Amino acid sequence: MTTTSQKTVSALVIRAKFSAAMSEMYRREVPLYGRLIELVREINNDILRQNPGLETELGSLDRVSEERHGAIRLGTPAELRTMAEVFAVMAMYPVGYYDLSVAGLPVHSTAFRPIDQAELAGNPFRVFTSLLRTDLLETSIQREAEDTLVKRDIFTPRLRELLRHHRDQGGFGEAEADEFIREALETFRWHATARVPRAFYEKLLSVNSLLADIVCFRGPHINHLTPRVLDIYRIHQTMEKMGIETIPEVQGPPQHCPILLKQTSFKALNEEIRFPEEDGGSSEGKHRARFGEIELRDCAVKPAARALYDKLIAEVNREAAGLRKEAGEAEYRRQYPAILERIFREGFPAWNHDELWREKLGYFHFRLKETEENPGKNAPIVDGGRQAEEVLETLCESGWIARTPITYEDFLPVSAAGIFKSNLDGRSGAIQTEEPNQTLFEEALGQPVLDSFALYAKEETASLTQVMWNLADRGWVR
Ligand code: OOG
Ligand code: NI
């Protein structure tokens, strides 16, 4: 081993650099993305200036404005497995299973993301990663798609070598880390030349446009990169005013319901591409894949609240779809926010963080304050015989415990389906079988996906345990 004298670069540093490099590449590929990043920064700056306490609650402006997720679509189990290794180098692990067959799409997905509190606080970069489901295709198309996919390698030979080094050495030195970032980035790059003739592309497109997007190119080009904004309605309106073609509705819970995730996006660009033809020449065409998205992240919620959210959003979509059919797109766009608001006002019981806490619907992080943070107040003396829950309640009320919502770090299948669908080519067909298959996904991945609820619960419990330790430590328990 030659690297003993070389310092190992942490997963966090590699992830932060990789996320920045990806952002830089996407900014060059899709200039509109660069403009949105600037807008987001301005809005975030503004909001943090007006709400001084917010910065510590959410992390610094730099963290919030650096924060983003991307998305890719892979073709084969082998690609998914190697991708999982690439992400593991950056301490990003598969969390959750998302079934998109319910939306007529031949993919299922997971999100690779950091899972540890310190890793998330340092840089929460995530990648929504989908895998083609050839099991939902007709046998002849299935065979053609698989035959085409097996002939490509989406990873550079050097990246494969570096992954082997990482396995053997358990880490990267600085030069290797930089090389890893450069080589891994190649997998996410856009290629304006397809790998297949135009007729084949169009055949796949007529089955489903995701199928064409996945099978016909050299790699799984990053299809969007989403920054985190602190006021999603403001950016949605700004985008509309700028003449950017947005999706008609902000996806997610209503404006004043501070849970989960809200998202808006601009529609996929129709980009020029070239097809190699069998006669040795080439032909031209257009392809829709890459778009822009912005999101707002709020409090993670417990399973019961999540089930309620899913039920209400399904109701909203049913009613709104009816309206769209009867009254058309413009009316749908105009009335959607009111439908969303009404159905949630009737059905969802918590509209601020205090209510989420009281109703036991949200996940929270607790911290015992220092005496200097409560000048002039006596130390709270806690009766050791009381239930932990009561102690917690009292200390929160008396201002000795700081309670902050745990940020939702994952995605929403209904929102994702809406975003996928708004970006399909108009010529796209839909898949008819609705059928989740998590086992198939996990077999492809070579490992089970992690349960996000368990991760949030663990984070909440760890902070409570810490509070109890600190109380005992300071001699405040009698
Ligand atoms: C992924 C769409 C889902 C999100 O934020 O929900 C997504 C894709 O189009 O590949 O990114
Ligand atoms: Ni997204």
mmCIF file of N, CA, C and O in Angstrom, residues 171-236:
data_model
loop_
_atom_site.group_PDB
_atom_site.id
_atom_site.type_symbol
_atom_site.label_atom_id
_atom_site.label_comp_id
_atom_site.label_asym_id
_atom_site.label_seq_id
_atom_site.Cartn_x
_atom_site.Cartn_y
_atom_site.Cartn_z
ATOM 1 N N GLY A 171 -10.608 3.968 1.046
ATOM 2 C CA GLY A 171 -10.725 5.428 0.936
ATOM 3 C C GLY A 171 -9.889 5.964 -0.209
ATOM 4 O O GLY A 171 -9.194 5.204 -0.892
ATOM 5 N N PHE A 172 -9.967 7.286 -0.417
ATOM 6 C CA PHE A 172 -9.191 7.956 -1.458
ATOM 7 C C PHE A 172 -8.279 9.013 -0.851
ATOM 8 O O PHE A 172 -8.690 9.724 0.065
ATOM 9 N N GLY A 173 -7.078 9.128 -1.408
ATOM 10 C CA GLY A 173 -6.250 10.303 -1.132
ATOM 11 C C GLY A 173 -6.772 11.453 -1.978
ATOM 12 O O GLY A 173 -7.690 11.279 -2.791
ATOM 13 N N GLU A 174 -6.162 12.627 -1.814
ATOM 14 C CA GLU A 174 -6.701 13.819 -2.463
ATOM 15 C C GLU A 174 -6.733 13.731 -3.987
ATOM 16 O O GLU A 174 -7.749 14.056 -4.614
ATOM 17 N N ALA A 175 -5.631 13.285 -4.572
ATOM 18 C CA ALA A 175 -5.565 13.240 -6.036
ATOM 19 C C ALA A 175 -6.597 12.257 -6.585
ATOM 20 O O ALA A 175 -7.290 12.542 -7.569
ATOM 21 N N GLU A 176 -6.713 11.110 -5.907
ATOM 22 C CA GLU A 176 -7.691 10.108 -6.355
ATOM 23 C C GLU A 176 -9.126 10.619 -6.206
ATOM 24 O O GLU A 176 -9.976 10.357 -7.045
ATOM 25 N N ALA A 177 -9.368 11.336 -5.115
ATOM 26 C CA ALA A 177 -10.721 11.875 -4.891
ATOM 27 C C ALA A 177 -11.095 12.824 -6.026
ATOM 28 O O ALA A 177 -12.205 12.763 -6.557
ATOM 29 N N ASP A 178 -10.153 13.680 -6.394
ATOM 30 C CA ASP A 178 -10.430 14.629 -7.491
ATOM 31 C C ASP A 178 -10.657 13.903 -8.808
ATOM 32 O O ASP A 178 -11.525 14.261 -9.595
ATOM 33 N N GLU A 179 -9.859 12.873 -9.010
ATOM 34 C CA GLU A 179 -10.011 12.098 -10.239
ATOM 35 C C GLU A 179 -11.358 11.366 -10.252
ATOM 36 O O GLU A 179 -12.047 11.310 -11.270
ATOM 37 N N PHE A 180 -11.719 10.835 -9.086
ATOM 38 C CA PHE A 180 -13.012 10.146 -8.944
ATOM 39 C C PHE A 180 -14.157 11.094 -9.334
ATOM 40 O O PHE A 180 -15.061 10.715 -10.075
ATOM 41 N N ILE A 181 -14.096 12.308 -8.836
ATOM 42 C CA ILE A 181 -15.159 13.284 -9.128
ATOM 43 C C ILE A 181 -15.226 13.549 -10.636
ATOM 44 O O ILE A 181 -16.307 13.529 -11.231
ATOM 45 N N ARG A 182 -14.081 13.758 -11.247
ATOM 46 C CA ARG A 182 -14.038 14.016 -12.711
ATOM 47 C C ARG A 182 -14.605 12.846 -13.496
ATOM 48 O O ARG A 182 -15.402 13.007 -14.399
ATOM 49 N N GLU A 183 -14.175 11.646 -13.125
ATOM 50 C CA GLU A 183 -14.594 10.453 -13.873
ATOM 51 C C GLU A 183 -16.077 10.138 -13.644
ATOM 52 O O GLU A 183 -16.789 9.786 -14.575
ATOM 53 N N ALA A 184 -16.533 10.276 -12.397
ATOM 54 C CA ALA A 184 -17.943 9.984 -12.095
ATOM 55 C C ALA A 184 -18.856 10.958 -12.825
ATOM 56 O O ALA A 184 -19.934 10.595 -13.293
ATOM 57 N N LEU A 185 -18.402 12.184 -12.952
ATOM 58 C CA LEU A 185 -19.196 13.213 -13.625
ATOM 59 C C LEU A 185 -19.503 12.826 -15.079
ATOM 60 O O LEU A 185 -20.566 13.154 -15.611
ATOM 61 N N GLU A 186 -18.578 12.099 -15.688
ATOM 62 C CA GLU A 186 -18.755 11.687 -17.095
ATOM 63 C C GLU A 186 -20.057 10.900 -17.291
ATOM 64 O O GLU A 186 -20.707 11.014 -18.317
ATOM 65 N N THR A 187 -20.400 10.086 -16.293
ATOM 66 C CA THR A 187 -21.612 9.273 -16.392
ATOM 67 C C THR A 187 -22.865 10.143 -16.506
ATOM 68 O O THR A 187 -23.855 9.738 -17.111
ATOM 69 N N PHE A 188 -22.822 11.346 -15.940
ATOM 70 C CA PHE A 188 -24.006 12.204 -15.859
ATOM 71 C C PHE A 188 -24.107 13.219 -17.001
ATOM 72 O O PHE A 188 -25.016 14.019 -17.057
ATOM 73 N N ARG A 189 -23.113 13.175 -17.885
ATOM 74 C CA ARG A 189 -23.027 14.186 -18.948
ATOM 75 C C ARG A 189 -24.076 13.975 -20.033
ATOM 76 O O ARG A 189 -24.474 12.857 -20.328
ATOM 77 N N TRP A 190 -24.479 15.069 -20.645
ATOM 78 C CA TRP A 190 -25.435 15.032 -21.754
ATOM 79 C C TRP A 190 -24.709 14.665 -23.060
ATOM 80 O O TRP A 190 -23.616 15.151 -23.322
ATOM 81 N N HIS A 191 -25.338 13.790 -23.864
ATOM 82 C CA HIS A 191 -24.779 13.481 -25.191
ATOM 83 C C HIS A 191 -25.844 13.797 -26.228
ATOM 84 O O HIS A 191 -26.934 13.225 -26.184
ATOM 85 N N ALA A 192 -25.523 14.690 -27.125
ATOM 86 C CA ALA A 192 -26.525 15.123 -28.108
ATOM 87 C C ALA A 192 -26.660 14.121 -29.252
ATOM 88 O O ALA A 192 -27.506 14.282 -30.127
ATOM 89 N N THR A 193 -25.825 13.080 -29.248
ATOM 90 C CA THR A 193 -25.942 12.054 -30.279
ATOM 91 C C THR A 193 -26.467 10.765 -29.655
ATOM 92 O O THR A 193 -25.906 10.268 -28.680
ATOM 93 N N ALA A 194 -27.546 10.253 -30.222
ATOM 94 C CA ALA A 194 -28.120 9.007 -29.715
ATOM 95 C C ALA A 194 -27.254 7.818 -30.145
ATOM 96 O O ALA A 194 -26.351 7.958 -30.962
ATOM 97 N N ARG A 195 -27.549 6.650 -29.568
ATOM 98 C CA ARG A 195 -26.777 5.442 -29.942
ATOM 99 C C ARG A 195 -27.520 4.611 -30.973
ATOM 100 O O ARG A 195 -27.034 3.570 -31.402
ATOM 101 N N VAL A 196 -28.720 5.022 -31.313
ATOM 102 C CA VAL A 196 -29.577 4.165 -32.144
ATOM 103 C C VAL A 196 -30.166 4.970 -33.304
ATOM 104 O O VAL A 196 -30.258 6.192 -33.233
ATOM 105 N N PRO A 197 -30.588 4.283 -34.358
ATOM 106 C CA PRO A 197 -31.250 4.976 -35.462
ATOM 107 C C PRO A 197 -32.579 5.591 -35.021
ATOM 108 O O PRO A 197 -33.191 5.133 -34.051
ATOM 109 N N ARG A 198 -32.980 6.578 -35.778
ATOM 110 C CA ARG A 198 -34.168 7.335 -35.422
ATOM 111 C C ARG A 198 -35.442 6.474 -35.340
ATOM 112 O O ARG A 198 -36.283 6.658 -34.455
ATOM 113 N N ALA A 199 -35.564 5.515 -36.246
ATOM 114 C CA ALA A 199 -36.783 4.695 -36.270
ATOM 115 C C ALA A 199 -36.921 3.898 -34.964
ATOM 116 O O ALA A 199 -38.022 3.759 -34.410
ATOM 117 N N PHE A 200 -35.801 3.414 -34.457
ATOM 118 C CA PHE A 200 -35.839 2.643 -33.211
ATOM 119 C C PHE A 200 -36.210 3.547 -32.028
ATOM 120 O O PHE A 200 -37.027 3.185 -31.171
ATOM 121 N N TYR A 201 -35.612 4.731 -32.024
ATOM 122 C CA TYR A 201 -35.951 5.727 -30.990
ATOM 123 C C TYR A 201 -37.453 5.972 -30.982
ATOM 124 O O TYR A 201 -38.100 5.973 -29.932
ATOM 125 N N GLU A 202 -38.014 6.168 -32.173
ATOM 126 C CA GLU A 202 -39.439 6.510 -32.242
ATOM 127 C C GLU A 202 -40.342 5.343 -31.836
ATOM 128 O O GLU A 202 -41.396 5.540 -31.240
ATOM 129 N N LYS A 203 -39.860 4.163 -32.135
ATOM 130 C CA LYS A 203 -40.617 2.980 -31.712
ATOM 131 C C LYS A 203 -40.683 2.911 -30.179
ATOM 132 O O LYS A 203 -41.750 2.699 -29.601
ATOM 133 N N LEU A 204 -39.548 3.134 -29.533
ATOM 134 C CA LEU A 204 -39.526 3.103 -28.068
ATOM 135 C C LEU A 204 -40.336 4.252 -27.480
ATOM 136 O O LEU A 204 -41.054 4.095 -26.495
ATOM 137 N N LEU A 205 -40.229 5.413 -28.128
ATOM 138 C CA LEU A 205 -40.963 6.593 -27.673
ATOM 139 C C LEU A 205 -42.468 6.346 -27.659
ATOM 140 O O LEU A 205 -43.181 6.777 -26.757
ATOM 141 N N SER A 206 -42.931 5.608 -28.674
ATOM 142 C CA SER A 206 -44.376 5.377 -28.740
ATOM 143 C C SER A 206 -44.848 4.427 -27.627
ATOM 144 O O SER A 206 -46.003 4.438 -27.250
ATOM 145 N N VAL A 207 -43.930 3.636 -27.090
ATOM 146 C CA VAL A 207 -44.285 2.812 -25.924
ATOM 147 C C VAL A 207 -44.305 3.702 -24.678
ATOM 148 O O VAL A 207 -45.275 3.752 -23.943
ATOM 149 N N ASN A 208 -43.192 4.396 -24.461
ATOM 150 C CA ASN A 208 -43.137 5.386 -23.377
ATOM 151 C C ASN A 208 -41.874 6.233 -23.540
ATOM 152 O O ASN A 208 -40.802 5.704 -23.825
ATOM 153 N N SER A 209 -42.000 7.521 -23.321
ATOM 154 C CA SER A 209 -40.851 8.376 -23.612
ATOM 155 C C SER A 209 -39.696 8.152 -22.631
ATOM 156 O O SER A 209 -38.537 8.381 -22.968
ATOM 157 N N LEU A 210 -39.979 7.636 -21.428
ATOM 158 C CA LEU A 210 -38.866 7.298 -20.526
ATOM 159 C C LEU A 210 -38.039 6.150 -21.087
ATOM 160 O O LEU A 210 -36.819 6.110 -20.950
ATOM 161 N N LEU A 211 -38.737 5.210 -21.713
ATOM 162 C CA LEU A 211 -38.044 4.065 -22.305
ATOM 163 C C LEU A 211 -37.040 4.549 -23.358
ATOM 164 O O LEU A 211 -35.875 4.129 -23.363
ATOM 165 N N ALA A 212 -37.471 5.481 -24.205
ATOM 166 C CA ALA A 212 -36.570 6.031 -25.225
ATOM 167 C C ALA A 212 -35.430 6.798 -24.560
ATOM 168 O O ALA A 212 -34.267 6.675 -24.957
ATOM 169 N N ASP A 213 -35.750 7.563 -23.541
ATOM 170 C CA ASP A 213 -34.726 8.373 -22.856
ATOM 171 C C ASP A 213 -33.662 7.482 -22.218
ATOM 172 O O ASP A 213 -32.480 7.814 -22.193
ATOM 173 N N ILE A 214 -34.081 6.349 -21.696
ATOM 174 C CA ILE A 214 -33.135 5.472 -21.002
ATOM 175 C C ILE A 214 -32.301 4.646 -21.986
ATOM 176 O O ILE A 214 -31.079 4.539 -21.855
ATOM 177 N N VAL A 215 -32.967 4.088 -22.997
ATOM 178 C CA VAL A 215 -32.291 3.086 -23.842
ATOM 179 C C VAL A 215 -31.426 3.708 -24.948
ATOM 180 O O VAL A 215 -30.421 3.134 -25.337
ATOM 181 N N CYS A 216 -31.804 4.885 -25.447
ATOM 182 C CA CYS A 216 -31.205 5.355 -26.701
ATOM 183 C C CYS A 216 -29.931 6.184 -26.563
ATOM 184 O O CYS A 216 -29.362 6.595 -27.564
ATOM 185 N N PHE A 217 -29.475 6.419 -25.338
ATOM 186 C CA PHE A 217 -28.315 7.295 -25.168
ATOM 187 C C PHE A 217 -27.132 6.562 -24.543
ATOM 188 O O PHE A 217 -27.279 5.451 -24.055
ATOM 189 N N ARG A 218 -25.987 7.250 -24.550
ATOM 190 C CA ARG A 218 -24.773 6.614 -24.037
ATOM 191 C C ARG A 218 -24.766 6.524 -22.515
ATOM 192 O O ARG A 218 -24.084 5.690 -21.935
ATOM 193 N N GLY A 219 -25.482 7.403 -21.885
ATOM 194 C CA GLY A 219 -25.463 7.376 -20.420
ATOM 195 C C GLY A 219 -26.713 8.001 -19.838
ATOM 196 O O GLY A 219 -27.533 8.545 -20.565
ATOM 197 N N PRO A 220 -26.862 7.922 -18.524
ATOM 198 C CA PRO A 220 -28.049 8.459 -17.854
ATOM 199 C C PRO A 220 -27.847 9.935 -17.525
ATOM 200 O O PRO A 220 -27.712 10.289 -16.360
ATOM 201 N N HIS A 221 -27.819 10.777 -18.567
ATOM 202 C CA HIS A 221 -27.647 12.220 -18.352
ATOM 203 C C HIS A 221 -28.469 12.706 -17.163
ATOM 204 O O HIS A 221 -29.635 12.351 -17.017
ATOM 205 N N ILE A 222 -27.874 13.552 -16.354
ATOM 206 C CA ILE A 222 -28.638 14.161 -15.247
ATOM 207 C C ILE A 222 -29.773 14.962 -15.878
ATOM 208 O O ILE A 222 -29.550 15.712 -16.819
ATOM 209 N N ASN A 223 -31.009 14.723 -15.416
ATOM 210 C CA ASN A 223 -32.122 15.375 -16.114
ATOM 211 C C ASN A 223 -32.661 16.614 -15.404
ATOM 212 O O ASN A 223 -33.429 17.382 -15.976
ATOM 213 N N HIS A 224 -32.293 16.824 -14.156
ATOM 214 C CA HIS A 224 -32.519 18.108 -13.502
ATOM 215 C C HIS A 224 -31.712 18.177 -12.228
ATOM 216 O O HIS A 224 -31.257 17.146 -11.724
ATOM 217 N N LEU A 225 -31.543 19.392 -11.735
ATOM 218 C CA LEU A 225 -30.794 19.609 -10.509
ATOM 219 C C LEU A 225 -31.581 20.672 -9.759
ATOM 220 O O LEU A 225 -31.825 21.752 -10.284
ATOM 221 N N THR A 226 -32.031 20.324 -8.564
ATOM 222 C CA THR A 226 -33.034 21.141 -7.885
ATOM 223 C C THR A 226 -32.502 21.833 -6.649
ATOM 224 O O THR A 226 -32.101 21.170 -5.692
ATOM 225 N N PRO A 227 -32.474 23.161 -6.634
ATOM 226 C CA PRO A 227 -32.069 23.871 -5.415
ATOM 227 C C PRO A 227 -33.223 23.994 -4.424
ATOM 228 O O PRO A 227 -34.389 23.842 -4.794
ATOM 229 N N ARG A 228 -32.869 24.284 -3.182
ATOM 230 C CA ARG A 228 -33.864 24.431 -2.112
ATOM 231 C C ARG A 228 -34.149 25.913 -1.881
ATOM 232 O O ARG A 228 -33.251 26.693 -1.593
ATOM 233 N N VAL A 229 -35.423 26.278 -2.002
ATOM 234 C CA VAL A 229 -35.813 27.680 -1.845
ATOM 235 C C VAL A 229 -36.641 27.815 -0.575
ATOM 236 O O VAL A 229 -37.243 26.842 -0.116
ATOM 237 N N LEU A 230 -36.676 29.009 0.003
ATOM 238 C CA LEU A 230 -37.429 29.206 1.243
ATOM 239 C C LEU A 230 -38.824 29.767 0.983
ATOM 240 O O LEU A 230 -39.618 29.880 1.900
ATOM 241 N N ASP A 231 -39.128 30.165 -0.256
ATOM 242 C CA ASP A 231 -40.496 30.588 -0.599
ATOM 243 C C ASP A 231 -40.827 30.102 -2.010
ATOM 244 O O ASP A 231 -40.475 30.729 -3.011
ATOM 245 N N ILE A 232 -41.523 28.977 -2.048
ATOM 246 C CA ILE A 232 -41.749 28.313 -3.341
ATOM 247 C C ILE A 232 -42.763 29.074 -4.195
ATOM 248 O O ILE A 232 -42.656 29.103 -5.415
ATOM 249 N N TYR A 233 -43.742 29.731 -3.551
ATOM 250 C CA TYR A 233 -44.755 30.432 -4.336
ATOM 251 C C TYR A 233 -44.158 31.655 -5.008
ATOM 252 O O TYR A 233 -44.504 31.996 -6.131
ATOM 253 N N ARG A 234 -43.231 32.283 -4.292
ATOM 254 C CA ARG A 234 -42.573 33.456 -4.872
ATOM 255 C C ARG A 234 -41.783 33.062 -6.120
ATOM 256 O O ARG A 234 -41.871 33.715 -7.153
ATOM 257 N N ILE A 235 -41.068 31.946 -6.053
ATOM 258 C CA ILE A 235 -40.267 31.579 -7.230
ATOM 259 C C ILE A 235 -41.166 31.077 -8.357
ATOM 260 O O ILE A 235 -40.901 31.338 -9.528
ATOM 261 N N HIS A 236 -42.258 30.402 -7.991
ATOM 262 C CA HIS A 236 -43.194 29.915 -9.014
ATOM 263 C C HIS A 236 -43.750 31.112 -9.804
ATOM 264 O O HIS A 236 -43.788 31.090 -11.035
#
